[in-house]
Short mmCIF file of C-alpha atoms in Angstrom, two decimals:
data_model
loop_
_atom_site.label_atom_id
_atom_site.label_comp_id
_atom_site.label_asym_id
_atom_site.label_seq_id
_atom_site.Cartn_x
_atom_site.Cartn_y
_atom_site.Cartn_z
CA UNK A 377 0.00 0.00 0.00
CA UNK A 378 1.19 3.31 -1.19
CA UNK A 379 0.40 6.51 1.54
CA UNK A 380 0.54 9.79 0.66
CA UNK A 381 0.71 12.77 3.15
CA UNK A 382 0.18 16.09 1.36
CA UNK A 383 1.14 19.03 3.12
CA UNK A 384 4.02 22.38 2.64
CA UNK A 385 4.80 21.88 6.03
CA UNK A 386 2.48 23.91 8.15
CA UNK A 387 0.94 22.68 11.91
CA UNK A 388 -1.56 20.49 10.54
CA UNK A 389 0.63 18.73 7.70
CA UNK A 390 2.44 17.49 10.24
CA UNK A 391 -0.53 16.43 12.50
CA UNK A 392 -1.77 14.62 9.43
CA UNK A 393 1.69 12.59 8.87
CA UNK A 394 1.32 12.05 13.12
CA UNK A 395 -1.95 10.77 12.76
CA UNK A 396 -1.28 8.49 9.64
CA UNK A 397 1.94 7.08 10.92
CA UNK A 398 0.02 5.85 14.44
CA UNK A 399 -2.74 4.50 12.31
CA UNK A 400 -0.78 2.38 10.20
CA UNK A 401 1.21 1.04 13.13
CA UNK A 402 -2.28 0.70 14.88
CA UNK A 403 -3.39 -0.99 11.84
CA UNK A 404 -0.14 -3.17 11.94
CA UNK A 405 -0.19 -2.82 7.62
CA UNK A 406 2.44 -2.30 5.28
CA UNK A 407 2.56 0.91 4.18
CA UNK A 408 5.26 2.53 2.19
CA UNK A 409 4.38 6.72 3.80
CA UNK A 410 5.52 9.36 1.78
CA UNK A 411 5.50 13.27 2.79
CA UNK A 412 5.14 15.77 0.20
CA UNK A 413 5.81 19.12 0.56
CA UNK A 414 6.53 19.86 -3.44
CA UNK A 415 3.67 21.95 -4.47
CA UNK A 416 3.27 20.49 -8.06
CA UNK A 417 2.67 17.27 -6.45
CA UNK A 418 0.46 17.83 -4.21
CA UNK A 419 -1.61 19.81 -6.70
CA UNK A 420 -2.07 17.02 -8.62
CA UNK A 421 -4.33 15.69 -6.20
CA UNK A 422 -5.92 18.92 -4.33
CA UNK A 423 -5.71 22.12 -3.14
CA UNK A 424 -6.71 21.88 0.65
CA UNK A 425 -3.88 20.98 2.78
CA UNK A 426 -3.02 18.59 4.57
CA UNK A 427 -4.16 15.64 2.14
CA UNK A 428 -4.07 12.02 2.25
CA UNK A 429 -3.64 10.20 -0.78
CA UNK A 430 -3.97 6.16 -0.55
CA UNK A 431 -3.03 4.29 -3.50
CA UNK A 432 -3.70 7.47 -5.68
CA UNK A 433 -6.99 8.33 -4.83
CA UNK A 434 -7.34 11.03 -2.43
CA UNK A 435 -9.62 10.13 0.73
CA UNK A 436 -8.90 13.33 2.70
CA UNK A 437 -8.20 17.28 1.98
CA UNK A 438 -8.36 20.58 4.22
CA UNK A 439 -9.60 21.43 7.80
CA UNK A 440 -10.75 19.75 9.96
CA UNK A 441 -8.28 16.93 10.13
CA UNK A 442 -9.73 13.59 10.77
CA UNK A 443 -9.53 11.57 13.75
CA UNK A 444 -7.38 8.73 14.02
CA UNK A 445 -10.20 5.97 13.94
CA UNK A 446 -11.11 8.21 10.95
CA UNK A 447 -7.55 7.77 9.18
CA UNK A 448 -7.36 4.09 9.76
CA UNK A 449 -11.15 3.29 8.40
CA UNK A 450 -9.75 5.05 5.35
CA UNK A 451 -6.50 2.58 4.98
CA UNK A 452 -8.77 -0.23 5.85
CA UNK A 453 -10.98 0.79 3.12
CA UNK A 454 -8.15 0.54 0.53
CA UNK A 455 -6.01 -2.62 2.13
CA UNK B 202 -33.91 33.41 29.98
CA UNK B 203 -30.13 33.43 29.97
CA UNK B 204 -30.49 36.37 32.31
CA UNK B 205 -32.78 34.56 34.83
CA UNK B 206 -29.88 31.63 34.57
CA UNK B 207 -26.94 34.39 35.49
CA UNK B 208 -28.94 35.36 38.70
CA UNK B 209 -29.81 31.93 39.59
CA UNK B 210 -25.92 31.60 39.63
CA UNK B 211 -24.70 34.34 40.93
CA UNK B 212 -27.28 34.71 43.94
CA UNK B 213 -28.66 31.26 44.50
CA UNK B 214 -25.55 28.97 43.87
CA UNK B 215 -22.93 31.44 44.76
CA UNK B 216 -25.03 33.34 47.50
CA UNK B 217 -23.41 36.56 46.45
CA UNK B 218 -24.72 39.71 47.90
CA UNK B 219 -27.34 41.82 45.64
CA UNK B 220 -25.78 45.32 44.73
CA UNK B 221 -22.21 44.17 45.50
CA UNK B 222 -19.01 44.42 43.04
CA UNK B 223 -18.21 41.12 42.49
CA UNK B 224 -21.59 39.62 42.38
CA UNK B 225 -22.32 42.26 39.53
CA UNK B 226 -19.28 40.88 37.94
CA UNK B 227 -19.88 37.29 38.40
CA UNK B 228 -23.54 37.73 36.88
CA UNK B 229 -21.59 39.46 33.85
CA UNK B 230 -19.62 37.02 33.22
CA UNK B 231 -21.57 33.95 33.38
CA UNK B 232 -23.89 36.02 30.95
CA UNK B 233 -21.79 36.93 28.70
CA UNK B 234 -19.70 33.19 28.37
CA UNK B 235 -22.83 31.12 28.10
CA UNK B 236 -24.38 33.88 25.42
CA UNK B 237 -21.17 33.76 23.47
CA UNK B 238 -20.82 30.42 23.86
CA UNK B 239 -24.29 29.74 22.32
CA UNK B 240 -23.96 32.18 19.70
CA UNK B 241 -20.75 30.52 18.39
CA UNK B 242 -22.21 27.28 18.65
CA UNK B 243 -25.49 27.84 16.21
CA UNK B 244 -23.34 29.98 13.92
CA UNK B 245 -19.89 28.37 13.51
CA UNK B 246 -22.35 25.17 12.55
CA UNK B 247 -24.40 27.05 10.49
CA UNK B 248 -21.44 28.46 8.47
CA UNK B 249 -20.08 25.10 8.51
CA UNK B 250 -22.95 23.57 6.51
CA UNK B 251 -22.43 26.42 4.05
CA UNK B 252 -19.02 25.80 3.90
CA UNK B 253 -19.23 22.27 3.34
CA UNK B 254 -20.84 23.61 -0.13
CA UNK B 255 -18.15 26.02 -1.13
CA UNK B 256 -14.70 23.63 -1.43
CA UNK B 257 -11.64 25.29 -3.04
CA UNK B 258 -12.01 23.70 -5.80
CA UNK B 259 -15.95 24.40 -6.65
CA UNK B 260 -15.01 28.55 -5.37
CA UNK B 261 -11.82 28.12 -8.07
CA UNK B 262 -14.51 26.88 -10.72
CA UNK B 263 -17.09 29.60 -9.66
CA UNK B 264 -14.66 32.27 -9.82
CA UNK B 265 -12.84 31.19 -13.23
CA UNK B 266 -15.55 33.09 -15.75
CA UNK B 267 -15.80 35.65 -13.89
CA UNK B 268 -15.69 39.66 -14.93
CA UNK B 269 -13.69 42.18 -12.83
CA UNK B 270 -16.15 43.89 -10.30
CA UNK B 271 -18.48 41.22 -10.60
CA UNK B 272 -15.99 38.48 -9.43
CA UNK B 273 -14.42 40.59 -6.95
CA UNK B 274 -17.56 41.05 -5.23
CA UNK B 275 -18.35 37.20 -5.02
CA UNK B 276 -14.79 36.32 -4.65
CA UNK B 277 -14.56 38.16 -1.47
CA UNK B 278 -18.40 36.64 -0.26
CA UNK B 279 -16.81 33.12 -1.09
CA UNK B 280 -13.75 34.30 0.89
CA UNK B 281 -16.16 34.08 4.06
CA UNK B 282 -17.12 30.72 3.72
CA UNK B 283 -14.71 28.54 1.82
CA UNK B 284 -12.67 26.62 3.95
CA UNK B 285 -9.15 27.06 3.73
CA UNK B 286 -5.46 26.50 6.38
CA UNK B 287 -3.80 29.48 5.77
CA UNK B 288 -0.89 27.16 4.35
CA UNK B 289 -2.81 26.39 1.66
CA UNK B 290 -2.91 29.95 0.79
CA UNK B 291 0.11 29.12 -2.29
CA UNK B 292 -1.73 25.74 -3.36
CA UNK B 293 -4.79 27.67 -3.93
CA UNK B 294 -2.91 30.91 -5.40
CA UNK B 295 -1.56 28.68 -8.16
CA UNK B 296 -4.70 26.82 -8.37
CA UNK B 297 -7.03 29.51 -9.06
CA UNK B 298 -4.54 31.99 -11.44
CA UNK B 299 -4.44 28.31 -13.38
CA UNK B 300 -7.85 28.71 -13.78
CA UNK B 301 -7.85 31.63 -15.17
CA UNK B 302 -9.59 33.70 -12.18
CA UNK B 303 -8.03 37.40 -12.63
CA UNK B 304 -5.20 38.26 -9.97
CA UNK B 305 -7.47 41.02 -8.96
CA UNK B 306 -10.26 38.26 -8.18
CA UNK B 307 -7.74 36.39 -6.53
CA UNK B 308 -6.49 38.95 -4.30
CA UNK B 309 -10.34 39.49 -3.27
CA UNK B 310 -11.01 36.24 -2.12
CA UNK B 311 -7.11 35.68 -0.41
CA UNK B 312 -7.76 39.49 1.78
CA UNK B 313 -11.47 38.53 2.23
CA UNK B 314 -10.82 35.07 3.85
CA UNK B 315 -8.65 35.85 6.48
CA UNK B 316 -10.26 39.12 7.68
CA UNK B 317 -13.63 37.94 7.67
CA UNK B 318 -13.87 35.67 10.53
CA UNK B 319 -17.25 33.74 11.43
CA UNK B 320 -15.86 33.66 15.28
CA UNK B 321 -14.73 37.14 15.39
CA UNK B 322 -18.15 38.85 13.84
CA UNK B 323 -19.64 36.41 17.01
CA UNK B 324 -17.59 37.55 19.45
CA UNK B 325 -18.31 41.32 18.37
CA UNK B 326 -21.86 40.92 18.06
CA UNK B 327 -21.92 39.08 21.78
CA UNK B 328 -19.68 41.88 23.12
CA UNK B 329 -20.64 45.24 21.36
CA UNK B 330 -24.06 44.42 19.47
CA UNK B 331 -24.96 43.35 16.08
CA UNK B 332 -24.42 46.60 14.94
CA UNK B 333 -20.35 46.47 15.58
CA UNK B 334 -21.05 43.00 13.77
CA UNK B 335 -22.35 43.92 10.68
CA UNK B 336 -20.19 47.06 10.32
CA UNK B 337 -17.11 44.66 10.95
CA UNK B 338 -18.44 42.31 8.11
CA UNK B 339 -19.72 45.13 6.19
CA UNK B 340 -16.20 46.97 5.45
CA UNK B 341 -13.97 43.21 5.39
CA UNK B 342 -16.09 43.01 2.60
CA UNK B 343 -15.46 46.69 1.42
CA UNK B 344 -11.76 46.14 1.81
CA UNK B 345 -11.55 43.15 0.03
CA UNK B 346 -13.15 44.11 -3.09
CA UNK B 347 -11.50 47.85 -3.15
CA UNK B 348 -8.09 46.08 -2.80
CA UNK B 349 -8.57 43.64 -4.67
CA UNK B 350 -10.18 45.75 -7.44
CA UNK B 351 -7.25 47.95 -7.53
CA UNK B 352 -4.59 44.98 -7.62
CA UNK B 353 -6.31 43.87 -10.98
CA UNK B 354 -6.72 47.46 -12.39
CA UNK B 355 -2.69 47.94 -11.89
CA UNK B 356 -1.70 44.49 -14.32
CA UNK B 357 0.64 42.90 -12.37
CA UNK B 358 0.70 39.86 -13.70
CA UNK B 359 4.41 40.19 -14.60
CA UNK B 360 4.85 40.02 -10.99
CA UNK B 361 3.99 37.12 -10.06
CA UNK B 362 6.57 34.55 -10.27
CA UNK B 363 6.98 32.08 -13.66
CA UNK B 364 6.79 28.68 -12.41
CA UNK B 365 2.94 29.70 -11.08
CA UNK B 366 1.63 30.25 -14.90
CA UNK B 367 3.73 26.99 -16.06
CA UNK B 368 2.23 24.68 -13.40
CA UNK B 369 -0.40 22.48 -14.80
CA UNK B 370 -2.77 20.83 -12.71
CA UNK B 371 -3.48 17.29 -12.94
CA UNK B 372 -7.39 16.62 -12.96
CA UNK B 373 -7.67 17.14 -9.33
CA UNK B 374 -9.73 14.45 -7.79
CA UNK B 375 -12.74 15.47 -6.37
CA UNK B 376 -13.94 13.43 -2.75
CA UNK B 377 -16.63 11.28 -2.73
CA UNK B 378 -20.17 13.34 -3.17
CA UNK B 379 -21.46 14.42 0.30
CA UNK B 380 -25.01 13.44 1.19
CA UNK B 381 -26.73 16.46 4.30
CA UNK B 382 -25.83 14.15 6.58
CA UNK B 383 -22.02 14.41 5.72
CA UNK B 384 -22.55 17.71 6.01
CA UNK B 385 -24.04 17.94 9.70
CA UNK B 386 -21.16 15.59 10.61
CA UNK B 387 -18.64 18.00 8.58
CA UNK B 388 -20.24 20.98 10.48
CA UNK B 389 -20.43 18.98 14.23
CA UNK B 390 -16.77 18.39 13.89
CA UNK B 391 -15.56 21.58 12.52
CA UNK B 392 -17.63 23.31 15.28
CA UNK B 393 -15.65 21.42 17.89
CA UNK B 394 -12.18 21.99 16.30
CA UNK B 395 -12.95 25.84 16.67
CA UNK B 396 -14.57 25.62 19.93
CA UNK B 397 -11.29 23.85 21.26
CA UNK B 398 -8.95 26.66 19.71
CA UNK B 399 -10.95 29.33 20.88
CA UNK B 400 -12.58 28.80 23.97
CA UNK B 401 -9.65 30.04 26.54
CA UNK B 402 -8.96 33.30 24.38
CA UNK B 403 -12.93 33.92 25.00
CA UNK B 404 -12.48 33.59 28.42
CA UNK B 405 -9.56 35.55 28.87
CA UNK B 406 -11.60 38.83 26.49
CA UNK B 407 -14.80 38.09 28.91
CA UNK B 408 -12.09 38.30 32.07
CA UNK B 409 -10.09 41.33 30.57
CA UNK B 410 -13.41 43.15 30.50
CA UNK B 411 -15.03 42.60 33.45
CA UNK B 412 -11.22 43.49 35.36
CA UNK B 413 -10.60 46.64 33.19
CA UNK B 414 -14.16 48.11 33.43
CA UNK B 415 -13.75 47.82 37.32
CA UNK B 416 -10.42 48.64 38.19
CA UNK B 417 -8.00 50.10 35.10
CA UNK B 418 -7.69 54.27 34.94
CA UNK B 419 -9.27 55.29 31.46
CA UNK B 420 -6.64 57.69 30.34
CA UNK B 421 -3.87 56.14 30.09
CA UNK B 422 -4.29 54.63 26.51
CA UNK B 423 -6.94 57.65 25.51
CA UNK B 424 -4.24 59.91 25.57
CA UNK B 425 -1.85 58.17 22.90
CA UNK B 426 -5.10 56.62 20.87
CA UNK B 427 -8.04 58.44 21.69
CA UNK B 428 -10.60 60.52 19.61
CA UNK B 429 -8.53 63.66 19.61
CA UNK B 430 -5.02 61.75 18.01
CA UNK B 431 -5.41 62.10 14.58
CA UNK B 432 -2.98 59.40 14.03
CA UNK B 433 -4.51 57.33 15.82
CA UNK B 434 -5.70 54.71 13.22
CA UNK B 435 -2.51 54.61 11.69
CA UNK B 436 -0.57 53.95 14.80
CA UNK B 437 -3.24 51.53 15.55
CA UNK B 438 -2.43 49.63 12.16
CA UNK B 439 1.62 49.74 12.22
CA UNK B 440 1.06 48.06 15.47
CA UNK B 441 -1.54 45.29 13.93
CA UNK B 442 0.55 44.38 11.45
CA UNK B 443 3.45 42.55 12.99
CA UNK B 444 1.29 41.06 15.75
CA UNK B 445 0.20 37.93 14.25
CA UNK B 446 -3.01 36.57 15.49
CA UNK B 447 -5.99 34.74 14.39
CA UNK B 448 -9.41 36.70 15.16
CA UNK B 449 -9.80 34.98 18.42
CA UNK B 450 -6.78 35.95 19.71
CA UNK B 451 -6.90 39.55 18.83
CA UNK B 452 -10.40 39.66 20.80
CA UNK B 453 -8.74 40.27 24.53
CA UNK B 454 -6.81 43.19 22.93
CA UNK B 455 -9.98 44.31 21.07
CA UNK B 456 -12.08 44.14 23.99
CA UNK B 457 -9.67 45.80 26.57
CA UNK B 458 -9.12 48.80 23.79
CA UNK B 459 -13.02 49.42 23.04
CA UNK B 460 -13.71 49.36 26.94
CA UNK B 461 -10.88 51.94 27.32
CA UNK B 462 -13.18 53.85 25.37
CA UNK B 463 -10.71 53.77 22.19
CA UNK B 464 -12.63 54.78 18.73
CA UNK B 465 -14.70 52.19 16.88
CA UNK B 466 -12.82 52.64 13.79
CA UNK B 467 -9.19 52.63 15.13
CA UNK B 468 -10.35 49.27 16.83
CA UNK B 469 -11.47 47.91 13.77
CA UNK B 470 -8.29 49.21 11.69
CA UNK B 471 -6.38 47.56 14.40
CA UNK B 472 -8.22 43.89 14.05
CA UNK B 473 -8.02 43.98 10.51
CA UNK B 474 -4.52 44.85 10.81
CA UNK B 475 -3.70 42.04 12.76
CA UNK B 476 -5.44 39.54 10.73
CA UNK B 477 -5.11 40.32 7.34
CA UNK B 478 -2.47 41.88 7.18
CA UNK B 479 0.22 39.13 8.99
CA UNK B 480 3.70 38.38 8.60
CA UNK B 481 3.46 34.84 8.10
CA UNK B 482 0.93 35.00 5.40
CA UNK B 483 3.28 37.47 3.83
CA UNK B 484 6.45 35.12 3.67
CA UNK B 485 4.09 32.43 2.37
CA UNK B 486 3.19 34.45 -0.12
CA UNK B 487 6.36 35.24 -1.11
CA UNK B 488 6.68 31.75 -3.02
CA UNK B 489 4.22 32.98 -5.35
CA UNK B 490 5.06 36.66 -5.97
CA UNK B 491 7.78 38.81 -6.37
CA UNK B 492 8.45 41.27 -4.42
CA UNK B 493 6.92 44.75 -5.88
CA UNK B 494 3.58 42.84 -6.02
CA UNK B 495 3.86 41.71 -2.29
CA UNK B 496 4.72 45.35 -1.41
CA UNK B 497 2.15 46.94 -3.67
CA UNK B 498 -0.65 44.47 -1.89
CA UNK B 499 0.88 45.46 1.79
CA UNK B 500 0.43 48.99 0.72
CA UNK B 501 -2.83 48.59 -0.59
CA UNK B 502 -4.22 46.94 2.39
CA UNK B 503 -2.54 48.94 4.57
CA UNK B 504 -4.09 52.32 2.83
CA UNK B 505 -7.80 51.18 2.55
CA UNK B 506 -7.56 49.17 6.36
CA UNK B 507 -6.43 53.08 7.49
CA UNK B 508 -9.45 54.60 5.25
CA UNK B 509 -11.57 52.46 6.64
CA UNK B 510 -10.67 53.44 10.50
CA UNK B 511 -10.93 56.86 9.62
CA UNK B 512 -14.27 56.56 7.92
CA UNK B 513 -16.08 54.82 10.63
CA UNK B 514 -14.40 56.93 13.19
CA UNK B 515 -15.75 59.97 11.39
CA UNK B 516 -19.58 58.24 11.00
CA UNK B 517 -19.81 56.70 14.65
#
């Protein structure tokens, strides 16, 4: 599985790559987590920060960040 | 009702004495937290909802055939409710000049979303009166599409840097379709999320009040800022800008300056000031435009934010 954290590197980005990196390891899945900060990229997906991309669709974009249970029904969803 | 409720505290549970200082104090405050409590309750949900219907990406689509004027207008009403971190500012910069929204429409909705803040017009109408309220949302709105009017008029374009106009956007993806129910659950938890960031700075701005209107000498500040300083809007804003705040932390200072007895209008030049006109949001724009365009939109805001103080000082 292929995770995504989309964010320049503000407050909540980095809540988001928190959040994802405790659900995984919750979730006990192999996950490959990749931050990125590079603006082209993460406009490919969206453009409400912090995002979550899971195997290249996005589940999550913008305010208010999702809870942890939130995150991990989301990788569930895809593994 | 909520009155009946503050005496019920303050003389039945607390058994103050009828008349006194503090009890007077105590039955102002428990007003005046559970009222503004309520108030942002019903309407930080209710903007939610509306929000939920307003994403970037439908505002960027919205915005894209629009005429000068026109589009300035609605992109500084979409400013209000389209949710946006204010590190997404560049993301959505990029996103809507791709589009093809005018950099004067863009500027509209970028001064309009900051400024115009769904917990600060609450905590204004709880603490002065609608009237303060709608004034406060009335010329955030004025300022946004002035500014923003004038940025396109100037053709800057040249100005903003290359790499923006030679980004293309992949499709974009768009999440799932919402049904209401999304929506309330959208609005419940975004409701919460502000509630949690805001409630202590409330408190504090209720505290500051009641402490100041009992106990502070009056003339201190009036004599720098008051009515009879000319200057005093501008001083007011060259002290905004580099305090960075969001609107609820800028309501202690706003509260503790109006109940000095400090002009409407230098109190508003000062909020807007402080949040829409902040450092941070600066240097992140600074990624997207050179550096005569940043100035010229500093200067801009800072002019019309000082216009505005002395208008409404000069009306009120």
């Amino acid at each position: 599985m292929e995770i995504k954290v989309l964010g320049p590197g503000c407050a909540n980005c980095h809540t988001m790559e928190q959040l994802t990196l405790a659900a995984v390891k919750e979730l006990g899945i192999e996950a490959r987590i990749e931050k990125i900060s590079d603006i082209q990229e993460i406009m490919k997906y969206t453009m409400s920060t912090p995002g979550l991309v899971i195997n290249g669709k996005l589940k999550h974009s913008g305010k208010p960040l999702p809870s942890l249970e939130k995150v991990k029904d989301l990788i569930k969803a895809e593994a | 009702m909520l009155h009946e409720f503050a005496s019920l505290v303050t003389y039945q549970w607390f058994a103050l004495a009828s008349g006194s200082r503090l009890a007077a104090a105590v039955e102002f405050f428990v007003y005046d937290t559970i009222k503004i409590f309520l108030l942002l309750s019903v309407i930080i949900f209710a903007v939610s909802v509306i929000r939920s219907y307003f994403p970037p990406e439908r505002t960027k689509k919205i915005l894209s055939h629009k005429r000068e004027f026109i589009g300035n207008i609605l992109a500084a009403l979409l400013g209000i409710v389209t949710p946006f971190c204010s590190c997404s500012a560049v993301p959505l910069f990029i996103g809507f000049v791709e589009a093809g929204v005018p950099l004067g429409v863009t500027f509209s909705f970028l001064i309009s979303s900051p400024m115009i803040n769904e917990v600060a017009v609450v905590l204004l109408w709880g603490l002065f009166g609608w009237k303060i309220a709608a004034i406060y949302l009335g010329t955030g709105l004025l300022v946004a599409v002035i500014a923003g009017f004038i940025i396109g008029r100037l053709k800057l374009e040249k100005w903003v840097e290359e790499y923006v106009y030679k980004i293309r956007l992949g499709e974009g993806q768009e999440i799932a379709k919402q049904v209401f129910r999304d929506r309330l659950q959208y609005a419940k938890e975004n409701t919460v999320d502000i509630l949690k960031r805001v409630w202590l700075y409330i408190f504090v701005a209720i505290g500051i009040g009641g402490v100041i209107h009992g106990y502070v000498p009056q003339d201190f500040l009036l004599k720098y800022a008051g009515p009879q300083n000319p200057f005093a809007v501008p001083i007011a804003v060259a002290l905004g800008v580099p305090l960075y705040s969001n609107a609820a932390g800028v309501i202690p200072i706003v509260y503790a300056l109006m109940e000095k007895g400090l002009s409407t209008g230098t109190v508003l030049a000062f909020m807007m000031a402080v949040t829409a006109l902040s450092l941070p949001e600066v240097i992140i724009l600074k990624k997207v435009l050179k550096v005569p365009l940043l100035a010229v939109f500093v200067g801009i805001m800072t002019v019309t934010i000082i216009a505005v103080g002395y208008l409404f000082n000069a009306i009120l």
